[in-house]
Tab-separated table of C-alpha atoms in Angstrom:
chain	number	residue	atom	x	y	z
A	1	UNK	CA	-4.822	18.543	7.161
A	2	UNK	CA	-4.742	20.006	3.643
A	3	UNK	CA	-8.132	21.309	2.388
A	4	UNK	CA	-9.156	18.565	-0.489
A	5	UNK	CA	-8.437	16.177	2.590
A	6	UNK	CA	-10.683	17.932	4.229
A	7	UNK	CA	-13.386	18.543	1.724
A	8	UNK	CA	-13.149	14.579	0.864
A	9	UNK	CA	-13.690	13.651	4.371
A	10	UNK	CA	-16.590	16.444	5.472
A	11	UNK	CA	-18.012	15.228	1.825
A	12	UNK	CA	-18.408	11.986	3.585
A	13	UNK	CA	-19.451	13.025	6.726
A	14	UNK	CA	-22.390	14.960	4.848
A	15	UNK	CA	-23.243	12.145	2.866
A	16	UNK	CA	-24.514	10.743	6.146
A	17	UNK	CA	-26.087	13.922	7.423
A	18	UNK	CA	-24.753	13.473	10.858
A	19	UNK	CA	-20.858	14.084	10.670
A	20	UNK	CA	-19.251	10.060	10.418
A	21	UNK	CA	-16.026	10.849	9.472
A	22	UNK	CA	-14.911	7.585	7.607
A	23	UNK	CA	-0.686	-2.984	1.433
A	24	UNK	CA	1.065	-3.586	4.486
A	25	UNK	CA	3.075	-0.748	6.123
A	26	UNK	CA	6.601	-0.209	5.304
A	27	UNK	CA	6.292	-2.674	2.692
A	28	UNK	CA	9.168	-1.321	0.317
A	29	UNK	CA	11.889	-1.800	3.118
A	30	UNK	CA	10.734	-4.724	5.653
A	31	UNK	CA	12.534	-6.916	3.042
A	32	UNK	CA	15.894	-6.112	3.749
A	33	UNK	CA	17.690	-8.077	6.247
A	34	UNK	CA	19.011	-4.995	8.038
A	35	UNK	CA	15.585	-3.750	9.142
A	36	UNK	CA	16.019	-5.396	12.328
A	37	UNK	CA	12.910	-5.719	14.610
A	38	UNK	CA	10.827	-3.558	12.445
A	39	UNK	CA	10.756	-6.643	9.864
A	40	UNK	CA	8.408	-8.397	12.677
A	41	UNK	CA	5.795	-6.515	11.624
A	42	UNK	CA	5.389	-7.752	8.494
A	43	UNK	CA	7.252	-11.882	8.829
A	44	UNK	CA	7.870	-12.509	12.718
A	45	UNK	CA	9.871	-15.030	11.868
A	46	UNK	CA	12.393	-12.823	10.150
A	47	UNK	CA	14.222	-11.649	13.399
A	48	UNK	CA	16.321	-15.317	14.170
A	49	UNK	CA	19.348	-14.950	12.763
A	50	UNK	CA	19.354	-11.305	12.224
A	51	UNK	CA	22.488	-9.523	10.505
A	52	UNK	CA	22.453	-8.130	14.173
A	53	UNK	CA	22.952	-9.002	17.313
A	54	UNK	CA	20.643	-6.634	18.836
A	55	UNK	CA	18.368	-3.625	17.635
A	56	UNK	CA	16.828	-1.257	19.039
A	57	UNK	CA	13.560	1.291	17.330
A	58	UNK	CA	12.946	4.985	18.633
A	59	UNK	CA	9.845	5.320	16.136
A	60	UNK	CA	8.742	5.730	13.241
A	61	UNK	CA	5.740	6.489	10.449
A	62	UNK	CA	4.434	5.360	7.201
A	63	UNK	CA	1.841	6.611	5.190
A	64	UNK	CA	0.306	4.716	2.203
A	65	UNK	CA	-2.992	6.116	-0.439
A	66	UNK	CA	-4.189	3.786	-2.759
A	67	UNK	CA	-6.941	5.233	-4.638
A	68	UNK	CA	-8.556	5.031	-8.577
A	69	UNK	CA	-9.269	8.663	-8.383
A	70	UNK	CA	-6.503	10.875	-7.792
A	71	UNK	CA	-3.025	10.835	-9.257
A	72	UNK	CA	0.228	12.315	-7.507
A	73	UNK	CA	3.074	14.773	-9.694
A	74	UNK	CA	6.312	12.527	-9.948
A	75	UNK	CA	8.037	16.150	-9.299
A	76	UNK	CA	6.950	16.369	-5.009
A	77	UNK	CA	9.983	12.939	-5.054
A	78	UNK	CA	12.892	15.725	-5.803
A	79	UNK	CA	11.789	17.726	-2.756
A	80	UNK	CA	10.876	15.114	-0.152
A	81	UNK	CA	10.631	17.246	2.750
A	82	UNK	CA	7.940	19.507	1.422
A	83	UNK	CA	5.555	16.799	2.572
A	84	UNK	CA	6.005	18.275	5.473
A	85	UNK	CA	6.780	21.832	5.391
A	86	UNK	CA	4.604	22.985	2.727
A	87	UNK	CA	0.693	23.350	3.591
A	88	UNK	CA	-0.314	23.325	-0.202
A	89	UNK	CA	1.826	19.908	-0.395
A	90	UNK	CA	-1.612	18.449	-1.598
A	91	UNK	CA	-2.916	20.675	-3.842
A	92	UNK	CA	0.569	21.376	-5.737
A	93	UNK	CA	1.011	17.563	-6.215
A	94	UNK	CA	-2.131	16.058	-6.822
A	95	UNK	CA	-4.803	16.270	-9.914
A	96	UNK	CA	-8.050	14.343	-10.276
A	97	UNK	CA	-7.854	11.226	-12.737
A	98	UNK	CA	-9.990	11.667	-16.137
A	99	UNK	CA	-13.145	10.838	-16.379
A	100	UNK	CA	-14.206	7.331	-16.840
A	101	UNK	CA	-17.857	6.405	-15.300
A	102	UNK	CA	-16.458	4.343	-12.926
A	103	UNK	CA	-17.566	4.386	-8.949
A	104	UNK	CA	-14.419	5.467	-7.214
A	105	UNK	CA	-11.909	3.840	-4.359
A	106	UNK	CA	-9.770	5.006	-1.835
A	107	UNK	CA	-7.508	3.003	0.618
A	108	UNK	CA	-5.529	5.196	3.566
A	109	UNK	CA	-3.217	3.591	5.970
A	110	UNK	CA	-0.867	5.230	8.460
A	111	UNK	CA	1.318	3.502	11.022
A	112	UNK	CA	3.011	4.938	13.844
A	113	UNK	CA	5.950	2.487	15.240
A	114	UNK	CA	6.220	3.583	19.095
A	115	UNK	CA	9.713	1.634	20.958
A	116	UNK	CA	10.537	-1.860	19.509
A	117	UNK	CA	13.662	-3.999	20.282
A	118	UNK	CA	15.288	-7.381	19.277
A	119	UNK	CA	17.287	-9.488	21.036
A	120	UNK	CA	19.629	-12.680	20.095
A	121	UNK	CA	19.346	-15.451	22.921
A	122	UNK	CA	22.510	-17.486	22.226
A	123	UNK	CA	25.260	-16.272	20.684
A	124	UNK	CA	24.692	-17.306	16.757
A	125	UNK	CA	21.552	-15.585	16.383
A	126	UNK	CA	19.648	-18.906	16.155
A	127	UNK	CA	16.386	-17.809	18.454
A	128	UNK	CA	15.412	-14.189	19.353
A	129	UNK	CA	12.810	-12.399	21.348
A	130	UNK	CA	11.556	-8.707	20.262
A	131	UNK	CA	8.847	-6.541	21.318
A	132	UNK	CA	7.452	-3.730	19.152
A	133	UNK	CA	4.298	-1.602	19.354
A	134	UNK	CA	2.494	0.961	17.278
A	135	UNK	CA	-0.536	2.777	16.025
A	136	UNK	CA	-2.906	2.420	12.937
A	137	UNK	CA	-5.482	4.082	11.159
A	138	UNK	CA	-6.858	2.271	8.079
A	139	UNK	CA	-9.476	4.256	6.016
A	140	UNK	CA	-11.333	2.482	3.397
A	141	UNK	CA	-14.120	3.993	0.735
A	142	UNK	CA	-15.835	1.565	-1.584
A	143	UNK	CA	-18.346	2.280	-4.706
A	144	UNK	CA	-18.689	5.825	-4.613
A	145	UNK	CA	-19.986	7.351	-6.974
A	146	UNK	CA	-17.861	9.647	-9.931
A	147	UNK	CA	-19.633	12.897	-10.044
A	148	UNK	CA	-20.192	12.457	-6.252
A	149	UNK	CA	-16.150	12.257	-5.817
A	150	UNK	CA	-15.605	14.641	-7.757
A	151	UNK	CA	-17.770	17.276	-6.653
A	152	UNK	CA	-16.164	16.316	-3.228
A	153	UNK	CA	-12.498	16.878	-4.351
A	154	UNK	CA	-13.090	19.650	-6.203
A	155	UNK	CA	-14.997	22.029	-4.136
A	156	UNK	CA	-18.142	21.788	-5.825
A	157	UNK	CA	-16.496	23.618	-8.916
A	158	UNK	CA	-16.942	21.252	-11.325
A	159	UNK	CA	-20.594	22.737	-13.319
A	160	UNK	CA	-21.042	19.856	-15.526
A	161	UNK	CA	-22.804	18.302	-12.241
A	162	UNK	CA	-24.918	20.883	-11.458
A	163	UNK	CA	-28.464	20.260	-10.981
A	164	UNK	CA	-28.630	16.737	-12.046
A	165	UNK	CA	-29.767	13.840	-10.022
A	166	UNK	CA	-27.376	11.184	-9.934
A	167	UNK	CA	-27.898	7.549	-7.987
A	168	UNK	CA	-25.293	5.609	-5.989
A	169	UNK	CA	-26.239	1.893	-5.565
A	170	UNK	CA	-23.956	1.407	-3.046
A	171	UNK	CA	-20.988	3.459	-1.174
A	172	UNK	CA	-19.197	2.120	2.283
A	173	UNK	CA	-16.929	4.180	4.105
A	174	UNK	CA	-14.942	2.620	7.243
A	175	UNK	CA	-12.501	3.465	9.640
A	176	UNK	CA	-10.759	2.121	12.111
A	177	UNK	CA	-7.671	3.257	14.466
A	178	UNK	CA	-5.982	0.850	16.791
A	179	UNK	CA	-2.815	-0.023	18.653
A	180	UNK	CA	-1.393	-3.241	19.139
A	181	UNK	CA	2.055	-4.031	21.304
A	182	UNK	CA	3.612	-7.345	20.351
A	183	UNK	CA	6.262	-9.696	21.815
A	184	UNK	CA	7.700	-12.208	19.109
A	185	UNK	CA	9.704	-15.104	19.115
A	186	UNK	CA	11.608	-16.858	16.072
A	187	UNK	CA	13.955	-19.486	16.106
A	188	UNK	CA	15.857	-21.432	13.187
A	189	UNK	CA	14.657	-24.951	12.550
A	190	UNK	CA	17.360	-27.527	11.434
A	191	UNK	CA	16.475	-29.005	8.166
A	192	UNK	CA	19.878	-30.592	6.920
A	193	UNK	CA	23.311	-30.693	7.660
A	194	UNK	CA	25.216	-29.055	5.076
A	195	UNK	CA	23.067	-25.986	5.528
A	196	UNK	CA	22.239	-25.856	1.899
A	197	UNK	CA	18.140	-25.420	3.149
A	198	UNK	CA	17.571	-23.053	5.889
A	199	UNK	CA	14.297	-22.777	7.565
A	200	UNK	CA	12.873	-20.280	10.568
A	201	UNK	CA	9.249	-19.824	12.059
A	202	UNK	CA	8.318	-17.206	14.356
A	203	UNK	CA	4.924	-15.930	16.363
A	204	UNK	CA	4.061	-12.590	17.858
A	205	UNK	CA	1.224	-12.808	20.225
A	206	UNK	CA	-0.174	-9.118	21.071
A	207	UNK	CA	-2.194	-6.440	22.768
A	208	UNK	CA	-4.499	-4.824	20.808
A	209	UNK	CA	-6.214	-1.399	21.836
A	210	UNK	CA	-9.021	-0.080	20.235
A	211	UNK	CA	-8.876	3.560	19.898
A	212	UNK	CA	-11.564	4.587	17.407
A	213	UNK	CA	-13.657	3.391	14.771
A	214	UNK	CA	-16.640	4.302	12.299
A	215	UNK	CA	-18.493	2.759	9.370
A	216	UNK	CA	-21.441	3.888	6.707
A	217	UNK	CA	-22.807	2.550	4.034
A	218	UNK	CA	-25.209	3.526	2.072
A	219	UNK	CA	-28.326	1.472	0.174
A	220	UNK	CA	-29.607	3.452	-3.085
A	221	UNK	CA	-27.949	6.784	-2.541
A	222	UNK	CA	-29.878	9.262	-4.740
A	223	UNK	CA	-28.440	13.027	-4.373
A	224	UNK	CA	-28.448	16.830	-6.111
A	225	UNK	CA	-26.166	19.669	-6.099
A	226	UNK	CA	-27.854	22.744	-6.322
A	227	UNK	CA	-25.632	24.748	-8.642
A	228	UNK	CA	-27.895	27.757	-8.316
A	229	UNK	CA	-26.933	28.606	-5.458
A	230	UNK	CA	-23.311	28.141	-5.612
A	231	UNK	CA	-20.932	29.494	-4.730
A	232	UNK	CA	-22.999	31.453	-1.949
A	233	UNK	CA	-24.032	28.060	-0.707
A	234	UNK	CA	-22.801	24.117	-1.700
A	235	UNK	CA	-26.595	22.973	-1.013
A	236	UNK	CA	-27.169	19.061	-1.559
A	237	UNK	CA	-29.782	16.812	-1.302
A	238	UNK	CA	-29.092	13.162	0.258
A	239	UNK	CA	-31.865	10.708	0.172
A	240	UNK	CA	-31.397	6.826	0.661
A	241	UNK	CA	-33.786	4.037	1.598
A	242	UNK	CA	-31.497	3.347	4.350
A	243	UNK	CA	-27.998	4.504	5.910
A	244	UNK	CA	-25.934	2.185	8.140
A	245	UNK	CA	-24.228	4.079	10.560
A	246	UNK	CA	-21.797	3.503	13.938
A	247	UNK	CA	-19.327	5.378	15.464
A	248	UNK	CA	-17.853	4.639	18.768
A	249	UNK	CA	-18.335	6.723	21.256
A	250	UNK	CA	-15.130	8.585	21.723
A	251	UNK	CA	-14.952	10.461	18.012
A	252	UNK	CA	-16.940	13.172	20.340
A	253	UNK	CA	-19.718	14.617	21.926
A	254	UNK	CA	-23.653	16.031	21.738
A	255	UNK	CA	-23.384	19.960	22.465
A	256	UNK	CA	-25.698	21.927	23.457
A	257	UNK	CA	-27.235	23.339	20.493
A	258	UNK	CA	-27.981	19.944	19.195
A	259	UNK	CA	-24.635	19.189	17.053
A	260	UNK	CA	-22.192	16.640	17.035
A	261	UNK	CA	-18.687	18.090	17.516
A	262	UNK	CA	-15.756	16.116	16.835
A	263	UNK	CA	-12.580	15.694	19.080
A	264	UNK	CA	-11.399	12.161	19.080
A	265	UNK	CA	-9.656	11.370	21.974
A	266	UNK	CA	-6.650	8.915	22.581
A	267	UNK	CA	-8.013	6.710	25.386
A	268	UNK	CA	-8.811	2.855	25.525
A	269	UNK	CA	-12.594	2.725	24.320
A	270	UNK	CA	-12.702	-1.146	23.394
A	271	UNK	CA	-11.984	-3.676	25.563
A	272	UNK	CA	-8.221	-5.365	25.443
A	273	UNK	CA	-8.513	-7.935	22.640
A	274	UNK	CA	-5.577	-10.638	22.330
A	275	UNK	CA	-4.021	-11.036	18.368
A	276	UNK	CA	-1.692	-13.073	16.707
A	277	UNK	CA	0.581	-13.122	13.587
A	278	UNK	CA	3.079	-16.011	12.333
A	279	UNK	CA	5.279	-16.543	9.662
A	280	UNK	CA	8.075	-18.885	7.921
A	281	UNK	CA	11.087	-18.079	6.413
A	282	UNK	CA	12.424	-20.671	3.413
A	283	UNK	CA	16.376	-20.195	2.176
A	284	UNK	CA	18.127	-21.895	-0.398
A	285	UNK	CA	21.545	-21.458	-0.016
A	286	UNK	CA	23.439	-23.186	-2.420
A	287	UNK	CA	26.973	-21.865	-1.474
A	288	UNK	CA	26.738	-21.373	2.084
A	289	UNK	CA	30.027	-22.804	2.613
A	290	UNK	CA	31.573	-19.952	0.807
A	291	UNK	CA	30.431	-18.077	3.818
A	292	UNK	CA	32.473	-19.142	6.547
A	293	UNK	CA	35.406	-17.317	7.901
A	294	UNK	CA	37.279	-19.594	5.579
A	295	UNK	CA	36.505	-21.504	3.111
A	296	UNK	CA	37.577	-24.854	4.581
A	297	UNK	CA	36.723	-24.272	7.743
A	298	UNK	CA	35.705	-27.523	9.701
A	299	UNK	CA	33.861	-25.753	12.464
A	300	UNK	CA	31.236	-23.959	10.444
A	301	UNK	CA	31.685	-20.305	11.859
A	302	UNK	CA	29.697	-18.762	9.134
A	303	UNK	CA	29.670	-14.852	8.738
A	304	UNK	CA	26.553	-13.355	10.646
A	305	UNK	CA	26.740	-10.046	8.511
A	306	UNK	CA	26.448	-11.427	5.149
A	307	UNK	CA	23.261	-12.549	3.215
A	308	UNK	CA	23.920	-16.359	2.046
A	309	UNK	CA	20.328	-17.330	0.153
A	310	UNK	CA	20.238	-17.651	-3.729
A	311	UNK	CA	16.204	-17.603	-3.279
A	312	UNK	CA	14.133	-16.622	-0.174
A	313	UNK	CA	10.541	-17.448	0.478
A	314	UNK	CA	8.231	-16.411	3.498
A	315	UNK	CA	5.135	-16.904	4.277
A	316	UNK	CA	3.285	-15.072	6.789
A	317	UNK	CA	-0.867	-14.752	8.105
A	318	UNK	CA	-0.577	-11.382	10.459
A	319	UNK	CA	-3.432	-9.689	11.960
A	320	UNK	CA	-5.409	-12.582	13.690
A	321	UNK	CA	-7.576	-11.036	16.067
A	322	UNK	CA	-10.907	-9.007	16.842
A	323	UNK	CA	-11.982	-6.071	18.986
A	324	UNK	CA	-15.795	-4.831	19.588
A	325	UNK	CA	-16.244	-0.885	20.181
A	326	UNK	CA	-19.183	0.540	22.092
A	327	UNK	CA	-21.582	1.948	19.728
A	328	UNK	CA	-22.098	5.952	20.545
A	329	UNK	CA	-25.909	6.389	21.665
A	330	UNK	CA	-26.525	9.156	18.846
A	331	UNK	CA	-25.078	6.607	16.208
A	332	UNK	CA	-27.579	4.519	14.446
A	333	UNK	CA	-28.676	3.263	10.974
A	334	UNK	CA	-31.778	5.728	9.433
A	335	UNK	CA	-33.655	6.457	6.219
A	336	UNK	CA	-32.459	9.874	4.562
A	337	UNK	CA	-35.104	11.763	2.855
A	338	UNK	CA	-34.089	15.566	2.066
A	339	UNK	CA	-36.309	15.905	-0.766
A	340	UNK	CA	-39.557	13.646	-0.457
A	341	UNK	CA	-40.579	13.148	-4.152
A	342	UNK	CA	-36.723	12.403	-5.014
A	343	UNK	CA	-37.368	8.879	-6.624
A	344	UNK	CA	-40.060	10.136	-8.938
A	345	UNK	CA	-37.918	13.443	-9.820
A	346	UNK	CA	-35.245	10.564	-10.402
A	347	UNK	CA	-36.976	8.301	-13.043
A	348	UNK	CA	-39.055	10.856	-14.537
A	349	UNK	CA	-35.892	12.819	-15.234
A	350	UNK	CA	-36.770	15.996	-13.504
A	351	UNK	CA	-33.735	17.655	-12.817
A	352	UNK	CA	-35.391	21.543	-12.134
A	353	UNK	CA	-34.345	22.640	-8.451
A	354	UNK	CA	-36.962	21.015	-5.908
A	355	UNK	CA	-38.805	23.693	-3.819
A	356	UNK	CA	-39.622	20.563	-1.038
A	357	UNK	CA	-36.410	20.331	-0.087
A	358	UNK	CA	-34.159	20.210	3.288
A	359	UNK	CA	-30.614	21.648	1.875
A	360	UNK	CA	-27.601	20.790	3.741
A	361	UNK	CA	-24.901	23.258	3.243
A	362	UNK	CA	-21.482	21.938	2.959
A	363	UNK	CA	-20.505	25.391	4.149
A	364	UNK	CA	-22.469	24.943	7.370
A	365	UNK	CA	-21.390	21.190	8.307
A	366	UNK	CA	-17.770	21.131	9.949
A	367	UNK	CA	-15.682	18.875	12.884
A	368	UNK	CA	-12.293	19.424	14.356
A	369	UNK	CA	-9.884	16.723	15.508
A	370	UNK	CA	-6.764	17.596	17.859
A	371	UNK	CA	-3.730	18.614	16.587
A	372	UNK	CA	-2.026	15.036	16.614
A	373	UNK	CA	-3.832	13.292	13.578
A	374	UNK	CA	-2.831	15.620	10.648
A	375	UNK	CA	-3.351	12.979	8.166
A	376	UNK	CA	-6.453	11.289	8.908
């Protein structure tokens, strides 16, 4: 994990004082008709009459940020690979957004595509079974705050919001990381005669696993940076008239000096939860006798490998389902106080550094997670 990752994250695990860390995917190519089964994930009905007869999926990932905060150099798109291979990827290619007063958004979703296949049941391509299966993490920040964020990102550097107190109405943070292994069916429904409308439906029922998961939200978030003694120390203040908090209890474990250390483990920690997605697939095909072997061909043997709509229209609803964690028994909601007289410093505008006051030390607050979820 790159280190403005990091500091964004462990920002948000301070925030809480007690270490909560907090589109669609593959959504620029599941519209092709030669993605195979991995078009299931997004329209199950898509795999009946597929441009093959058969496909077959090793793996795969996808990785998509949408954010209001941070903006990425068009440059890193010459050199793909360096995503990969260089460990400054992030701070070479990304700068902070300008200024704007605005409370600040980020959306994170990964998706690991484990072994997937489709199948044709009859020879043209009318019905098909598949089964696919894969891993998500979904990370989602809401309403949090601008000089908060950017003290974050920026490694406390930025002066201008040094000992101020700033307020926060609201922030949420969640997070959740699941895998769910589907088996879909899709078949073509007739509709006319001369082919002209085309029409296909399809359902995936599936497993879902619940790996991990965390939330926190915050209710009248005041805080202070303590520029003073920066950069010796990154000492804030977090007070709140209450903090909603949950974690399940596999993100890690109570040791034995009192600390919550983090090593979230792959393992079923939810019970098995049954979900659903379904879809329909609309063609008008104008021309689609053009398409046939020959052109006057009486039988109809229309070309499997060639794409026949003039307009295509699908509608899908994916991602019915539920699944309930285990709350950890050191996660629960509380009322932060690190500096007692915080809402009168607040309104009276006294922004001189508070003697009274518990400091936590970004420095001093830290977790670990295995090697496996780089991008988290």
């Amino acid at each position: 994990m790159n280190n403005k990752a990091k500091h964004l994250l462990l920002g948000l695990a301070i925030a809480a004082c007690s270490n909560v860390s907090s589109g669609q995917d593959f959504l620029p190519a599941l519209n092709d008709n030669y993605m195979g089964i991995n078009q299931a994930f997004l329209q199950p009905a898509s795999i009946a009459d597929s441009r093959f007869r058969s496909d077959f999926n090793i793996g795969g990932f996808s990785n998509d940020i949408y954010n209001d905060a941070i903006h990425f150099k068009s440059r890193w798109i010459l050199y793909p690979t360096t995503i990969l291979t260089n460990e400054n990827w992030w701070d070479e290619n990304t700068y902070l957004a300008n200024k704007n007063g605005k409370d600040k958004y980020v959306f994170m979703s990964q998706s690991a595509t484990g072994p997937s296949f489709l199948a044709n049941l009859d020879s043209n391509g009318r019905s098909a079974i598949g089964f696919t299966s894969r891993v998500r993490s979904i990370l989602n920040i809401d309403g949090m705050d601008e000089p908060l964020f950017r003290l974050i990102y920026s490694n406390y550097t930025e002066q201008e919001f040094y000992n101020k107190w700033y307020f926060d109405r609201e922030m949420r943070s969640t997070q959740h990381i699941f895998g769910d292994y589907g088996i879909t069916y899709a078949r073509v429904i007739p509709v006319d005669s001369s082919g002209q409308h085309f029409l296909k439906a399809g359902i995936s029922l599936k497993l879902l696993q619940g790996i991990a998961s965390s939330y926190i939200q915050t209710d009248d978030l005041y805080y202070y940076f303590n520029g003073d003694d920066y950069p010796g120390a990154k000492n804030m203040s977090f007070n709140s008239s209450y903090v909603h908090a949950g974690l399940s209890d596999n993100w890690g474990d109570l040791n034995e000096y009192g600390s919550y250390t983090f090593s979230m483990n792959y393992q079923l920690t939810a019970k098995p939860s049954v979900g659903m997605d379904f879809g329909v697939v609309y063609e008008w095909r104008p021309k689609n006798i053009n398409y046939s072997y020959t052109k006057y061909d009486t039988l109809g043997t229309v070309r499997r490998d060639k794409n026949k709509y003039f307009l295509k229209v699908g509608l899908s609803v994916l991602d019915l389902g539920r699944l309930k964690y285990k709350k950890d028994y050191y996660s629960s909601d509380y009322i932060l106080a690190s500096t007692p007289d915080y809402m009168n410093r607040y309104n009276t505008g006294d922004n001189s550094v508070p003697g009274n006051t518990y400091w936590l030390d970004a420095n001093e607050v830290s977790y670990s997670f295995r090697d496996y979820p780089d991008f988290s």
